[in-house]
Coordinates of C-alpha atoms and ligand atoms in Angstrom, one line a residue:
M1 CA 19.1 -11.5 -3.2
A2 CA 15.7 -10.4 -1.9
P3 CA 15.6 -6.7 -1.7
R4 CA 16.6 -5.4 1.6
R5 CA 14.2 -2.9 2.9
N6 CA 16.1 -2.2 6.1
S7 CA 19.6 -0.4 5.9
P8 CA 21.7 0.7 9.0
A9 CA 22.2 3.9 6.9
R10 CA 18.5 4.8 7.0
Q11 CA 18.2 6.7 10.4
I12 CA 15.1 5.5 11.8
P13 CA 14.1 5.2 15.6
W14 CA 14.8 1.7 16.8
Y15 CA 11.3 1.3 17.9
Q16 CA 10.1 1.8 14.3
N17 CA 12.7 -0.6 13.1
L18 CA 11.3 -3.1 15.8
W19 CA 7.8 -2.6 14.4
E20 CA 8.6 -3.0 11.2
H21 CA 10.2 -6.4 11.7
N22 CA 7.0 -7.5 13.6
A23 CA 4.9 -6.2 11.0
V24 CA 6.6 -8.7 8.6
G25 CA 6.1 -11.4 10.9
I26 CA 9.6 -11.2 12.9
A27 CA 9.6 -11.5 16.6
V28 CA 12.0 -8.6 17.2
S29 CA 15.3 -9.1 15.6
V30 CA 16.3 -12.3 17.0
C31 CA 16.0 -14.3 13.9
I32 CA 17.2 -17.5 15.9
L33 CA 13.6 -17.7 17.2
I34 CA 12.0 -17.1 13.9
W35 CA 12.3 -20.5 12.4
L36 CA 10.7 -22.1 15.6
L37 CA 7.7 -19.9 15.9
Y38 CA 6.6 -18.9 12.5
P39 CA 5.7 -20.9 9.2
T40 CA 7.9 -20.2 6.3
K41 CA 7.1 -18.1 3.5
T42 CA 9.1 -19.4 0.5
G43 CA 11.0 -16.2 -0.9
A44 CA 9.9 -15.8 -4.8
Y45 CA 13.1 -15.9 -6.8
A46 CA 13.5 -15.0 -10.4
H47 CA 15.2 -17.6 -12.1
A48 CA 18.8 -16.4 -12.1
Y49 CA 19.8 -18.4 -15.1
A50 CA 16.6 -18.8 -17.1
Q51 CA 17.4 -20.7 -20.3
Q52 CA 16.3 -19.4 -23.5
Q53 CA 18.6 -20.6 -26.1
P54 CA 18.3 -19.3 -29.6
I55 CA 18.7 -21.9 -32.5
I56 CA 22.4 -21.8 -33.4
D57 CA 24.0 -23.2 -36.2
C58 CA 27.0 -25.1 -34.4
G59 CA 28.8 -26.0 -37.5
P60 CA 30.9 -29.4 -37.4
D61 CA 31.0 -31.3 -34.4
G62 CA 33.9 -30.1 -32.1
P63 CA 35.3 -32.7 -29.7
V64 CA 33.4 -33.7 -26.6
K65 CA 34.8 -32.2 -23.3
S66 CA 34.5 -34.6 -20.8
V67 CA 34.7 -33.7 -17.1
A68 CA 35.0 -36.0 -14.0
I69 CA 33.4 -34.7 -10.7
I70 CA 34.2 -36.5 -7.5
G71 CA 31.7 -36.3 -4.9
A72 CA 27.8 -36.0 -5.2
G73 CA 27.1 -33.6 -2.4
S74 CA 26.0 -30.0 -2.8
A75 CA 29.3 -28.8 -4.4
G76 CA 29.7 -31.8 -6.9
A77 CA 26.0 -31.8 -8.0
S78 CA 26.0 -27.9 -8.4
A79 CA 29.0 -28.2 -10.5
A80 CA 27.4 -30.6 -12.8
Y81 CA 24.2 -28.6 -12.8
Y82 CA 25.7 -25.1 -13.6
L83 CA 28.3 -26.7 -16.2
N84 CA 25.4 -27.8 -18.2
K85 CA 23.6 -24.6 -17.7
F86 CA 26.5 -22.3 -18.5
K87 CA 28.2 -24.3 -21.4
N88 CA 28.0 -22.9 -24.8
P89 CA 24.9 -24.6 -26.5
C90 CA 27.3 -25.9 -29.2
D91 CA 29.7 -27.6 -26.8
K92 CA 29.5 -31.4 -26.2
V93 CA 30.1 -31.5 -22.5
N94 CA 30.2 -35.3 -21.1
I95 CA 29.9 -35.1 -17.2
T96 CA 30.8 -38.3 -14.9
V97 CA 30.1 -38.0 -11.2
F98 CA 31.9 -40.4 -8.9
E99 CA 30.5 -40.9 -5.4
R100 CA 31.9 -43.2 -2.8
S101 CA 28.8 -43.9 -0.8
S102 CA 25.6 -45.4 -1.9
Y103 CA 23.7 -42.2 -2.0
V104 CA 23.4 -38.8 -3.6
G105 CA 23.8 -35.7 -1.2
G106 CA 26.9 -36.2 0.9
R107 CA 26.4 -34.4 4.3
S108 CA 22.9 -33.7 3.4
T109 CA 21.0 -37.1 3.7
T110 CA 18.0 -38.6 5.6
V111 CA 17.5 -41.8 7.6
N112 CA 14.2 -43.5 8.0
V113 CA 12.6 -43.5 11.5
Y114 CA 11.3 -46.8 12.3
D115 CA 13.1 -48.0 9.0
D116 CA 9.8 -46.6 7.6
P117 CA 10.6 -44.9 4.2
A118 CA 7.4 -42.6 4.6
E119 CA 9.2 -41.1 7.8
P120 CA 12.6 -39.7 6.6
V121 CA 14.5 -37.1 8.9
E122 CA 17.5 -35.3 8.3
L123 CA 20.7 -36.7 9.5
G124 CA 22.9 -34.2 8.3
A125 CA 22.1 -30.8 7.0
S126 CA 18.9 -29.8 7.8
I127 CA 18.1 -26.0 7.3
F128 CA 18.5 -23.5 4.5
V129 CA 17.2 -20.1 4.3
E130 CA 15.2 -17.9 1.9
V131 CA 18.4 -15.8 0.7
N132 CA 20.3 -19.1 -0.3
K133 CA 19.7 -18.4 -3.8
N134 CA 20.9 -21.6 -5.4
L135 CA 19.1 -23.9 -3.1
V136 CA 15.8 -22.0 -3.1
S137 CA 15.7 -21.7 -7.2
A138 CA 16.8 -25.2 -7.5
A139 CA 14.0 -26.5 -5.2
R140 CA 11.5 -24.5 -7.0
E141 CA 12.7 -25.6 -10.3
F142 CA 12.4 -29.4 -9.4
S143 CA 9.1 -28.6 -7.7
L144 CA 10.1 -29.6 -4.2
I145 CA 8.0 -28.8 -1.4
T146 CA 9.8 -26.7 1.4
T147 CA 8.6 -26.4 4.8
S148 CA 9.4 -24.5 7.9
R149 CA 11.5 -26.6 10.4
Q150 CA 9.2 -26.8 13.4
S151 CA 6.2 -29.1 13.4
K152 CA 2.9 -27.7 14.0
E153 CA 1.7 -30.2 16.5
L154 CA 4.3 -29.0 18.9
P155 CA 4.5 -25.8 20.8
G156 CA 7.6 -24.0 19.4
T157 CA 9.4 -22.8 22.3
L158 CA 13.3 -22.6 22.5
G159 CA 15.4 -22.4 25.7
V160 CA 19.0 -21.7 26.1
Y161 CA 20.4 -23.8 28.9
D162 CA 24.2 -23.7 30.4
G163 CA 23.9 -27.2 32.1
L164 CA 22.8 -25.7 35.5
Y165 CA 20.4 -22.6 34.4
W166 CA 18.2 -21.4 31.9
K167 CA 19.7 -18.3 30.2
F168 CA 16.6 -17.6 28.1
I169 CA 13.3 -19.4 27.4
S170 CA 10.9 -18.3 24.7
S171 CA 7.2 -18.1 25.0
E172 CA 4.3 -19.7 23.0
S173 CA 3.4 -16.2 22.3
S174 CA 5.6 -14.4 20.1
W175 CA 4.6 -10.9 21.4
W176 CA 5.5 -11.9 24.8
T177 CA 8.9 -13.5 23.6
T178 CA 9.6 -10.0 21.8
A179 CA 8.7 -8.2 25.2
K180 CA 11.1 -10.7 27.0
I181 CA 13.9 -10.1 24.6
L182 CA 13.7 -6.3 24.7
W183 CA 13.5 -6.4 28.5
K184 CA 16.6 -8.6 28.8
Y185 CA 18.7 -7.6 25.9
G186 CA 17.8 -4.0 24.9
L187 CA 19.2 -3.0 21.7
A188 CA 21.6 -5.8 21.2
P189 CA 19.2 -8.0 19.1
I190 CA 18.8 -5.1 16.7
R191 CA 22.4 -4.4 16.5
T192 CA 23.1 -7.8 15.6
Q193 CA 20.5 -7.9 13.0
N194 CA 21.9 -4.9 11.4
L195 CA 25.2 -6.2 11.4
M196 CA 24.3 -9.5 10.1
K197 CA 22.5 -7.9 7.3
Q198 CA 25.6 -5.4 6.5
T199 CA 28.0 -8.5 6.3
T200 CA 25.6 -11.1 4.5
G201 CA 24.9 -8.2 2.0
K202 CA 28.6 -8.1 1.2
F203 CA 28.6 -12.0 0.9
F204 CA 25.6 -12.0 -1.5
K205 CA 27.9 -9.7 -4.0
M206 CA 29.9 -13.0 -4.5
Y207 CA 27.1 -14.3 -6.8
E208 CA 27.4 -11.1 -9.0
E209 CA 29.7 -9.5 -11.6
P210 CA 32.4 -8.2 -11.1
Y211 CA 33.1 -10.6 -8.2
F212 CA 31.4 -13.6 -9.9
P213 CA 33.1 -15.9 -11.0
F214 CA 36.1 -15.6 -8.3
R215 CA 39.5 -17.3 -9.0
D216 CA 40.8 -16.3 -5.6
L217 CA 38.6 -16.6 -2.6
S218 CA 41.2 -14.9 -0.3
Q219 CA 41.2 -11.9 -2.7
T220 CA 37.4 -11.6 -3.1
A221 CA 36.8 -12.0 0.5
Y222 CA 39.2 -9.0 0.9
D223 CA 37.7 -6.9 -1.8
L224 CA 34.4 -7.4 -0.2
G225 CA 35.6 -6.3 3.1
L226 CA 34.6 -9.7 4.6
T227 CA 38.1 -10.4 5.8
E228 CA 37.3 -8.0 8.6
A229 CA 34.7 -10.4 9.8
T230 CA 36.8 -13.7 9.2
A231 CA 40.0 -12.2 10.8
A232 CA 38.4 -11.8 14.3
T233 CA 36.6 -14.2 16.8
G234 CA 32.9 -13.7 16.7
E235 CA 33.4 -12.7 20.5
E236 CA 35.9 -9.8 19.1
F237 CA 34.0 -8.6 16.1
L238 CA 30.7 -8.6 17.9
L239 CA 32.3 -6.5 20.8
K240 CA 33.8 -4.1 18.1
N241 CA 30.4 -3.5 16.7
G242 CA 28.7 -2.8 20.2
I243 CA 27.2 -6.3 20.8
Q244 CA 28.2 -7.9 24.2
S245 CA 27.3 -10.5 26.8
P246 CA 24.7 -11.7 27.8
F247 CA 22.9 -11.4 24.2
S248 CA 26.2 -12.7 22.7
T249 CA 26.8 -15.4 25.2
D250 CA 22.9 -16.4 25.6
I251 CA 21.7 -16.2 22.0
I252 CA 24.6 -16.0 19.4
Q253 CA 26.7 -18.5 20.9
A254 CA 23.7 -20.9 21.3
S255 CA 23.5 -20.4 17.8
T256 CA 27.2 -21.0 16.7
R257 CA 27.0 -24.1 19.2
V258 CA 24.0 -25.6 17.5
N259 CA 25.3 -24.7 14.1
Y260 CA 29.0 -25.1 14.5
A261 CA 29.6 -27.0 17.6
Q262 CA 31.8 -24.0 18.5
N263 CA 32.1 -21.2 21.0
L264 CA 32.4 -17.3 20.1
N265 CA 35.7 -17.0 21.5
K266 CA 36.9 -19.3 18.7
I267 CA 34.8 -19.4 15.7
H268 CA 35.3 -16.4 13.5
G269 CA 33.0 -13.4 13.0
L270 CA 31.6 -14.2 9.6
E271 CA 30.4 -17.5 10.5
S272 CA 29.0 -16.4 13.8
L273 CA 27.0 -13.8 12.0
V274 CA 25.8 -16.5 9.1
C275 CA 24.3 -18.4 12.3
M276 CA 22.0 -15.3 12.9
A277 CA 20.8 -15.2 9.4
T278 CA 17.7 -17.5 9.8
D279 CA 14.8 -15.5 8.0
G280 CA 12.7 -17.9 6.3
A281 CA 14.4 -21.1 7.5
M282 CA 13.0 -24.2 5.5
Q283 CA 13.8 -27.8 4.5
V284 CA 12.8 -29.9 1.8
Q285 CA 9.9 -32.3 2.8
G286 CA 11.3 -35.6 2.3
G287 CA 14.9 -34.5 2.4
N288 CA 17.3 -31.7 1.3
W289 CA 19.2 -34.4 -0.9
Q290 CA 16.5 -34.2 -3.4
I291 CA 17.9 -30.9 -4.6
F292 CA 21.2 -32.5 -5.3
D293 CA 19.7 -35.4 -6.9
G294 CA 17.5 -33.1 -9.0
M295 CA 20.6 -31.0 -10.1
L296 CA 22.5 -34.2 -11.3
K297 CA 19.4 -35.6 -13.5
A298 CA 19.0 -31.8 -14.9
S299 CA 22.7 -32.0 -15.5
C300 CA 22.6 -35.2 -17.6
A301 CA 25.8 -36.5 -15.8
R302 CA 26.4 -40.1 -15.3
V303 CA 26.6 -40.8 -11.7
F304 CA 28.4 -43.8 -10.4
L305 CA 27.5 -44.5 -6.6
N306 CA 29.7 -46.9 -4.6
T307 CA 32.7 -45.7 -6.3
S308 CA 35.7 -44.4 -4.7
V309 CA 38.1 -42.5 -6.6
T310 CA 41.7 -43.7 -5.5
S311 CA 43.8 -41.3 -7.9
I312 CA 43.8 -38.5 -10.4
T313 CA 46.8 -38.7 -12.6
R314 CA 48.0 -36.2 -15.4
Q315 CA 48.9 -38.3 -18.6
S316 CA 51.4 -37.1 -21.2
N317 CA 48.7 -35.7 -23.5
G318 CA 47.5 -33.3 -20.9
T319 CA 44.3 -35.2 -20.1
Y320 CA 43.6 -37.0 -16.6
A321 CA 43.1 -40.6 -15.8
V322 CA 40.6 -41.2 -12.8
D323 CA 41.1 -44.6 -11.1
A324 CA 38.3 -46.0 -9.0
L325 CA 37.2 -48.8 -6.9
S326 CA 33.8 -49.7 -7.6
S327 CA 31.3 -52.5 -7.5
N328 CA 29.9 -51.1 -10.9
S329 CA 31.4 -53.0 -14.0
A330 CA 29.9 -50.2 -16.2
I331 CA 32.9 -48.0 -15.2
Q332 CA 35.7 -48.3 -17.6
P333 CA 38.9 -46.5 -17.2
S334 CA 38.8 -43.3 -19.4
S335 CA 40.5 -40.1 -19.5
Y336 CA 39.0 -36.6 -18.7
D337 CA 40.0 -33.2 -20.0
T338 CA 38.8 -31.4 -16.6
V339 CA 38.4 -32.6 -13.0
I340 CA 36.6 -31.1 -10.1
L341 CA 37.4 -32.5 -6.6
A342 CA 34.1 -31.8 -4.7
A343 CA 34.9 -33.1 -1.3
P344 CA 37.4 -32.2 1.5
L345 CA 40.8 -33.5 0.2
Q346 CA 41.8 -34.6 3.5
Y347 CA 39.2 -37.2 3.7
A348 CA 38.8 -38.2 -0.1
D349 CA 41.7 -40.6 0.3
L350 CA 43.0 -40.2 -3.1
T351 CA 46.5 -39.1 -4.8
L352 CA 46.9 -36.5 -7.0
D353 CA 49.7 -36.6 -9.6
P354 CA 51.1 -34.3 -10.0
A355 CA 50.6 -32.9 -6.4
P356 CA 48.8 -29.5 -6.5
L357 CA 50.8 -26.4 -6.7
N358 CA 49.7 -25.1 -3.1
P359 CA 48.4 -28.3 -1.5
P360 CA 45.2 -27.8 0.7
P361 CA 46.6 -28.4 4.1
E362 CA 44.8 -30.8 6.4
I363 CA 42.3 -28.9 9.0
P364 CA 40.7 -30.1 11.8
Y365 CA 37.0 -30.8 11.3
V366 CA 34.5 -31.2 14.1
N367 CA 33.6 -34.7 15.0
L368 CA 29.8 -34.4 15.6
H369 CA 27.7 -37.1 17.1
V370 CA 24.2 -36.9 15.9
T371 CA 21.6 -39.2 17.8
L372 CA 18.2 -39.7 16.6
F373 CA 15.7 -41.6 18.8
T374 CA 12.0 -41.9 19.5
S375 CA 10.1 -42.2 22.6
A376 CA 6.5 -42.1 24.1
C377 CA 8.0 -40.2 27.0
A378 CA 8.5 -36.3 27.0
L379 CA 11.6 -34.6 28.5
N380 CA 12.0 -34.4 32.1
P381 CA 11.8 -31.1 33.4
Q382 CA 13.3 -31.8 36.7
L383 CA 16.4 -33.0 35.1
F384 CA 16.7 -29.6 33.5
G385 CA 16.0 -27.6 36.7
L386 CA 12.5 -26.9 36.0
N387 CA 9.2 -27.6 38.2
S388 CA 7.7 -30.8 37.4
N389 CA 4.5 -29.0 35.9
E390 CA 6.6 -27.1 33.6
K391 CA 7.3 -28.1 30.0
V392 CA 10.8 -28.5 28.7
P393 CA 11.5 -26.2 25.6
T394 CA 11.1 -28.3 22.3
T395 CA 14.3 -26.9 21.3
I396 CA 17.2 -26.7 23.7
L397 CA 20.2 -24.8 22.8
T398 CA 23.1 -24.5 25.1
T399 CA 25.8 -21.9 26.1
I400 CA 28.7 -21.8 28.5
S401 CA 29.5 -18.8 30.7
D402 CA 33.0 -17.7 32.0
S403 CA 31.6 -17.8 35.4
Q404 CA 30.0 -21.3 34.8
P405 CA 32.5 -24.4 34.7
V406 CA 29.8 -26.9 34.1
H407 CA 29.5 -27.9 30.4
P408 CA 25.9 -29.1 29.4
G409 CA 27.4 -32.2 27.6
F410 CA 25.4 -31.7 24.5
F411 CA 25.2 -29.0 21.7
S412 CA 21.4 -29.2 21.5
I413 CA 18.3 -31.4 21.9
S414 CA 15.3 -30.9 19.6
T415 CA 12.0 -32.5 19.8
L416 CA 11.4 -32.7 16.0
R417 CA 7.9 -34.2 15.6
T418 CA 5.3 -36.5 16.8
L419 CA 4.7 -39.6 15.2
T420 CA 2.9 -42.9 15.5
N421 CA 4.9 -46.1 16.3
P422 CA 3.8 -48.7 13.7
K423 CA 4.3 -51.5 16.1
T424 CA 2.5 -49.9 19.3
G425 CA 0.2 -47.5 17.5
E426 CA 1.3 -45.2 20.1
K427 CA 2.1 -41.6 19.6
E428 CA 5.9 -40.9 20.1
Y429 CA 8.4 -37.9 20.0
L430 CA 11.1 -37.8 17.5
Y431 CA 14.4 -36.4 19.2
K432 CA 17.6 -35.3 17.7
I433 CA 20.6 -34.6 19.8
F434 CA 24.1 -32.9 18.7
S435 CA 26.8 -33.9 21.2
P436 CA 30.8 -33.7 21.3
E437 CA 30.8 -37.4 22.3
P438 CA 28.9 -40.4 21.9
L439 CA 25.8 -40.4 24.2
K440 CA 25.3 -43.2 26.8
I441 CA 22.1 -45.1 27.0
E442 CA 21.9 -43.8 30.5
F443 CA 22.0 -40.3 29.5
L444 CA 19.1 -40.7 26.9
E445 CA 17.0 -42.6 29.5
G446 CA 17.8 -40.0 32.1
I447 CA 16.4 -36.9 30.3
L448 CA 13.1 -38.6 29.6
L449 CA 10.3 -38.9 32.0
P450 CA 10.1 -42.2 33.9
S451 CA 7.6 -44.6 32.4
P452 CA 6.6 -48.3 33.3
D453 CA 7.6 -49.3 29.9
E454 CA 10.8 -51.6 29.7
D455 CA 12.0 -49.8 26.6
R456 CA 11.4 -46.2 26.7
I457 CA 13.7 -45.7 23.7
T458 CA 11.8 -47.5 20.6
W459 CA 14.0 -46.6 17.6
K460 CA 17.5 -45.0 17.8
Y461 CA 20.1 -44.0 15.0
E462 CA 23.7 -42.5 15.6
K463 CA 26.1 -41.1 13.4
V464 CA 29.4 -39.4 13.5
W465 CA 30.1 -36.7 11.2
Q466 CA 33.2 -34.9 10.3
S467 CA 30.5 -32.3 10.0
Y468 CA 32.2 -28.8 9.1
P469 CA 35.8 -27.5 9.9
Y470 CA 36.8 -25.8 13.0
L471 CA 36.5 -22.3 12.0
P472 CA 39.3 -20.1 13.8
P473 CA 39.9 -16.5 12.5
R474 CA 41.8 -16.6 9.1
V475 CA 42.4 -14.4 6.1
T476 CA 43.2 -16.8 3.5
F477 CA 41.7 -19.5 2.0
E478 CA 42.5 -22.8 0.0
D479 CA 42.9 -22.5 -3.7
I480 CA 40.0 -23.2 -6.1
Q481 CA 42.4 -24.3 -9.0
L482 CA 45.0 -27.0 -8.0
D483 CA 47.2 -26.9 -11.1
K484 CA 48.6 -24.3 -13.4
E485 CA 46.7 -25.6 -16.6
G486 CA 43.2 -24.8 -14.9
K487 CA 42.2 -28.5 -15.4
V488 CA 42.0 -29.4 -11.5
W489 CA 39.4 -27.8 -9.3
Y490 CA 38.6 -27.9 -5.8
T491 CA 35.5 -26.8 -4.0
S492 CA 36.1 -27.5 -0.2
G493 CA 38.2 -24.4 0.4
I494 CA 35.1 -22.3 1.0
E495 CA 34.1 -24.3 4.0
S496 CA 36.7 -22.5 6.2
F497 CA 35.0 -19.2 4.9
I498 CA 31.6 -20.3 5.4
S499 CA 30.4 -24.0 5.7
T500 CA 27.0 -24.5 4.5
M501 CA 25.1 -26.5 1.7
E502 CA 24.5 -23.2 -0.2
T503 CA 28.2 -22.0 0.0
S504 CA 29.3 -25.3 -1.5
S505 CA 26.5 -24.9 -4.3
L506 CA 28.2 -21.5 -4.8
M507 CA 31.6 -23.0 -5.0
G508 CA 30.2 -25.7 -7.4
M509 CA 28.7 -22.8 -9.6
N510 CA 31.8 -20.8 -9.4
V511 CA 33.9 -23.6 -10.6
A512 CA 31.4 -24.3 -13.5
R513 CA 31.6 -20.8 -14.7
L514 CA 35.6 -20.6 -14.5
I515 CA 35.7 -24.0 -16.6
V516 CA 33.2 -22.7 -19.3
D517 CA 34.9 -19.3 -19.6
G518 CA 38.2 -21.4 -19.9
W519 CA 36.7 -23.4 -22.8
A520 CA 35.4 -20.2 -24.3
G521 CA 38.9 -18.8 -24.1
E522 CA 40.4 -21.8 -25.6
E523 CA 37.9 -21.8 -28.8
E524 CA 38.5 -18.1 -29.4
S525 CA 42.2 -18.7 -29.6
Q526 CA 41.7 -21.7 -31.8
W527 CA 39.7 -19.8 -34.1
E528 CA 42.2 -16.9 -34.4
E529 CA 44.8 -19.6 -35.1
V530 CA 42.8 -21.0 -37.9
T531 CA 41.4 -18.0 -39.4
G532 CA 43.3 -15.2 -38.1
E533 CA 39.9 -13.6 -37.8
E534 CA 37.8 -12.6 -34.8
I535 CA 35.5 -15.1 -33.4
P536 CA 32.2 -15.3 -35.3
R537 CA 29.1 -13.5 -34.0
T538 CA 27.0 -16.5 -33.3
V539 CA 29.4 -18.1 -31.1
K540 CA 30.1 -14.8 -29.3
A541 CA 26.3 -14.4 -28.7
A542 CA 25.9 -17.9 -27.3
E543 CA 28.8 -17.0 -24.9
E544 CA 27.0 -14.1 -23.6
L545 CA 24.0 -16.2 -22.4
Ligands
FAD601 C1 25.1 -32.8 11.3 C2 25.4 -31.9 10.2 C3 24.3 -30.8 10.2 C4 24.6 -29.7 9.4 N1 23.6 -28.6 9.2 C5 23.6 -27.7 8.3 C6 22.5 -27.0 7.9 O1 21.5 -27.1 8.6 N2 22.5 -26.2 6.9 C7 23.6 -26.1 6.2 O2 23.7 -25.3 5.0 N3 24.6 -27.0 6.3 C8 24.8 -27.8 7.3 N4 25.7 -28.6 7.3 C9 26.9 -28.6 6.5 C10 26.6 -29.0 5.2 O3 26.2 -30.2 5.2 C11 28.0 -28.9 4.3 O4 28.4 -27.8 4.3 C12 27.6 -29.4 3.0 O5 26.7 -30.5 2.8 C13 28.9 -29.7 2.2 O6 28.7 -30.2 0.9 P1 29.7 -30.6 -0.1 O7 29.3 -31.0 -1.4 O8 30.8 -29.6 -0.1 O9 30.5 -31.9 0.8 P2 29.9 -33.2 1.2 O10 28.5 -33.2 1.2 O11 30.6 -33.8 2.2 O12 30.1 -34.1 -0.4 C14 31.2 -34.6 -0.7 C15 30.9 -36.1 -1.3 O13 32.3 -36.6 -1.8 C16 32.2 -38.0 -1.6 N5 33.7 -38.3 -1.7 C17 34.6 -38.1 -0.8 N6 35.7 -38.7 -1.4 C18 35.5 -39.3 -2.4 C19 36.2 -40.2 -3.2 N7 37.6 -40.4 -3.1 N8 35.5 -40.8 -4.2 C20 34.2 -40.6 -4.6 N9 33.7 -39.8 -3.6 C21 34.2 -39.2 -2.7 C22 31.6 -38.2 -0.2 O14 31.0 -39.3 -0.1 C23 30.3 -37.2 -0.2 O15 29.3 -37.6 -0.7 C24 25.6 -29.5 8.3 C25 26.5 -30.9 8.4 C26 26.3 -31.8 9.2 C27 27.3 -33.0 9.1
NAG602 C1 30.6 -40.0 -22.5 O1 31.8 -40.7 -22.1 C2 31.7 -42.1 -21.7 C3 32.7 -42.6 -21.5 O2 33.8 -42.2 -21.8 C4 31.2 -42.8 -23.0 O3 30.7 -44.1 -22.8 C5 30.0 -41.8 -23.6 O4 29.6 -42.5 -24.8 C6 30.2 -40.5 -23.8 N1 29.1 -39.6 -24.1 C7 29.2 -38.8 -25.1 C8 27.9 -38.0 -25.4 O5 30.1 -38.6 -25.7
NAG603 C1 25.6 -49.6 -3.3 O1 26.1 -50.5 -2.3 C2 24.9 -50.5 -1.3 C3 25.5 -51.5 -0.2 O2 26.5 -52.4 -0.5 C4 23.8 -51.5 -2.1 O3 22.7 -51.6 -1.3 C5 23.3 -50.6 -3.4 O4 22.6 -51.6 -4.1 C6 24.6 -50.2 -4.3 N1 24.0 -49.4 -5.2 C7 24.5 -49.1 -6.5 C8 24.0 -48.3 -7.4 O5 25.3 -50.0 -6.9
NAG604 C1 45.4 -39.2 -23.9 O1 46.2 -40.4 -23.4 C2 45.4 -41.4 -22.7 C3 46.5 -42.5 -22.3 O2 47.7 -42.7 -22.9 C4 44.4 -42.0 -23.9 O3 43.7 -43.1 -23.1 C5 43.7 -41.1 -24.3 O4 42.8 -41.3 -25.4 C6 44.2 -39.8 -24.8 N1 43.4 -38.7 -25.2 C7 43.5 -38.0 -26.1 C8 42.6 -36.9 -26.3 O5 44.6 -37.9 -27.1

């Protein structure tokens, strides 16, 4: 975690606090605006797990430990990567990753605008932030280039629209935006920022001893005081901390809606605050999936794409058979000592035999419609209640108010960048819309300025995701270990706590640590059985790496 200079315990006048934020390039404390207005400086992270392995005499070869991972998204790729990192240098570990789709990355993937590989755009998870340790350090390790989200050619304005009125519109000048925010919301932005830092500060302890690795997410959340935030709705939790409407409904809810398609009276307090942690927002040029691809390559895992696992079955000798449907003939039935299910069980479409001790229940996920399209036409200001000479904000977020029965019909409309249509040579805009329902062509054409062209929409791509769970308040989370023996592991329970690429990666890393610790325990007991002695020094030293 980056050192935090600002703590609520330090009694400083609010204006000084404000200045300090501005001095480091933050337009007041409303971080949601930051990634739209500022280029990103990638945080410098020391390598948490720098490898420096002394030469160790491993003695005679032990058995190969074979691990099957189901899912090549953030969680599965991270599990493979950290298994390889954490393992005792003498351990021979054979990792096999099964992935149902034809690509690595899961919910983090790109599509090519105009079907041109030179113009990828994120279709799923698009943003991570500088405090996302695992993603940031992996991106650095694999020399991936990160950029701030906003393209430089477009003025970075953001507006919050409720279907009839604009609740907030930022200015192209950050100072003016700051003044506007202060004028309208007073201290609420600063209170929010402080509460967010306090809460995320607790969360970052999950990466460190004594909390890491954690066997029981519910217990760890409780021990860290995070259950307080997950037990209440965002609205309740914010109110309890002195943050109310209109800041909560105009700004924080706009953020929970664009990030999780949920309103503040439904989504829990922890996820609401995570939405406000946007300092140093970035994405990997060419696609965030490259982080997970890099992790898999670094782990030396065998990766089978286009391969759906249909069952995981415990055999009489304690190993697991993993059955899969695949077009790939290189896959031979084989047995594994350890299995990691790195995908939501309810969508994995596989059977577990024996059934898990506490089967993860089916939980409702958001069906999010993502529509990407290009057009030479700008957005039509009059459709959004603006004068014809006004510009529509490049990012339109939405909110709903109690007094306001109109629903905007979408969560966000972003003008991502400008590009050149290869067919016409014309400059066009790339738009992305998140909505709860599929968007009719009339809607898309309706939001654009009229033009004599027949087809104002030159390229379009639509996808429905089961993007993240609905996140109502809760205090318990699904088990990480599905069996008594510690051979079958599950990463997706963390999604009801916080659903992001980074948290899936954290869970993959956590499971890897628990598995490697389990192996060390087994070896220790084997040594004691054979020799009646304590485990030799060299092996111990290696374990402590
Ligand atoms: C539109 C959208 C926007 C988002 N925005 C952000 C964002 O800005 N920032 C952020 O951090 N997060 C964002 N998220 C959330 C983020 O994508 C997820 O939290 C994260 O990627 C989950 O990773 P995972 O590895 O746990 O699961 P997944 O990425 O879903 O990976 C699971 C993998 O398992 C595979 N699989 C499932 N069953 C089987 C089987 N039987 N056999 C073989 N393979 C199987 C699947 O094909 C999939 O590839 C967004 C998500 C969506 C959809
Ligand atoms: C890993 O397992 C596969 C399949 O069982 C096998 O083909 C391969 O040789 C193994 N690799 C090692 C290093 O044991
Ligand atoms: C997976 O399937 C897709 C579509 O059927 C195909 O284009 C691709 O080549 C396959 N990939 C592998 C590695 O088999
Ligand atoms: C365990 O049993 C399976 C199926 O009977 C067999 O294929 C596998 O080789 C056995 N593994 C060990 C380590 O004995």
